[in-house]
């Protein structure tokens, strides 16, 4: 009798690994200022990213996978400008 791990086409961990690799290849993560700034992103998107590992998109358009303490970086000027224009 085979197990799902032995038969990757029938599901199991091997299928999940393949699907994750495909998602990573499909997502193009932009390099840039996200290393230097904290960006504005909806809280639920941050939570979703923490659970799934899926990248998020900031108000300014930057796309990345959060992993650093945003308190340690200055706020992205573009995100701040967009956020302030939304609250008027």
CSV table of C-alpha atoms in Angstrom, one decimal:
chain,number,residue,atom,x,y,z
A,1,UNK,CA,0.0,0.0,0.0
A,2,UNK,CA,1.4,3.4,-0.9
A,3,UNK,CA,1.1,6.6,1.2
A,4,UNK,CA,0.5,10.1,-0.1
A,5,UNK,CA,4.2,10.9,0.4
A,6,UNK,CA,5.1,7.9,-1.9
A,7,UNK,CA,2.6,9.0,-4.5
A,8,UNK,CA,3.0,12.7,-5.0
A,9,UNK,CA,0.4,12.9,-7.8
A,10,UNK,CA,-2.3,11.8,-5.3
A,11,UNK,CA,-1.7,14.6,-2.8
A,12,UNK,CA,0.2,14.8,0.4
A,13,UNK,CA,3.4,16.7,1.3
A,14,UNK,CA,5.1,16.3,-2.1
A,15,UNK,CA,2.1,18.0,-3.8
A,16,UNK,CA,2.1,20.8,-1.3
A,17,UNK,CA,5.9,21.3,-1.8
A,18,UNK,CA,5.4,21.4,-5.6
A,19,UNK,CA,2.5,23.9,-5.3
A,20,UNK,CA,4.5,26.1,-3.0
A,21,UNK,CA,7.5,26.1,-5.4
A,22,UNK,CA,5.1,27.0,-8.2
A,23,UNK,CA,3.6,29.9,-6.2
A,24,UNK,CA,7.1,31.2,-5.4
A,25,UNK,CA,8.1,31.1,-9.1
A,26,UNK,CA,4.9,32.9,-10.1
A,27,UNK,CA,5.4,35.7,-7.6
A,28,UNK,CA,7.9,38.3,-8.6
A,29,UNK,CA,9.1,40.1,-5.6
A,30,UNK,CA,10.5,43.5,-6.4
A,31,UNK,CA,13.8,44.5,-5.0
A,32,UNK,CA,14.2,48.0,-3.7
A,33,UNK,CA,13.5,50.3,-0.8
A,34,UNK,CA,11.5,47.8,1.2
A,35,UNK,CA,14.8,47.0,2.9
A,36,UNK,CA,15.1,50.6,4.0
A,37,UNK,CA,11.6,51.6,4.9
A,38,UNK,CA,8.5,50.5,6.7
A,39,UNK,CA,5.5,50.3,4.3
A,40,UNK,CA,1.8,50.7,4.8
A,41,UNK,CA,-0.1,47.4,4.3
A,42,UNK,CA,-3.5,46.3,5.6
A,43,UNK,CA,-3.2,44.5,8.9
A,44,UNK,CA,-5.1,41.4,7.6
A,45,UNK,CA,-2.7,41.1,4.7
A,46,UNK,CA,0.3,41.1,7.2
A,47,UNK,CA,-1.4,38.4,9.2
A,48,UNK,CA,-2.2,36.4,6.0
A,49,UNK,CA,1.5,36.7,5.0
A,50,UNK,CA,2.7,35.5,8.4
A,51,UNK,CA,0.5,32.4,8.0
A,52,UNK,CA,1.0,31.6,4.4
A,53,UNK,CA,4.4,33.2,3.5
A,54,UNK,CA,2.7,35.0,0.6
A,55,UNK,CA,4.2,38.4,-0.3
A,56,UNK,CA,2.2,41.6,0.4
A,57,UNK,CA,1.8,44.8,-1.6
A,58,UNK,CA,2.2,48.1,0.1
A,59,UNK,CA,0.3,51.3,-0.8
A,60,UNK,CA,3.2,52.5,-2.8
A,61,UNK,CA,3.2,49.3,-4.9
A,62,UNK,CA,6.2,47.6,-3.3
A,63,UNK,CA,5.8,43.8,-3.1
A,64,UNK,CA,7.7,41.7,-0.5
A,65,UNK,CA,7.4,39.2,2.3
A,66,UNK,CA,7.5,41.0,5.6
A,67,UNK,CA,9.9,39.6,8.2
A,68,UNK,CA,11.5,42.6,9.9
A,69,UNK,CA,10.4,44.8,12.7
A,70,UNK,CA,8.9,47.9,11.0
A,71,UNK,CA,9.5,50.0,14.1
A,72,UNK,CA,13.2,50.0,13.2
A,73,UNK,CA,12.8,51.7,9.9
A,74,UNK,CA,11.5,55.1,8.7
A,75,UNK,CA,8.1,55.2,7.0
A,76,UNK,CA,8.1,55.0,3.2
A,77,UNK,CA,7.5,58.5,2.0
A,78,UNK,CA,5.3,57.3,-0.9
A,79,UNK,CA,3.2,55.1,1.4
A,80,UNK,CA,2.8,58.0,3.8
A,81,UNK,CA,1.7,60.4,1.1
A,82,UNK,CA,-0.8,58.0,-0.3
A,83,UNK,CA,-2.2,57.1,3.2
A,84,UNK,CA,-2.6,60.8,4.1
A,85,UNK,CA,-4.4,61.5,0.8
A,86,UNK,CA,-6.8,58.7,1.5
A,87,UNK,CA,-7.7,60.2,4.9
A,88,UNK,CA,-8.7,63.6,3.7
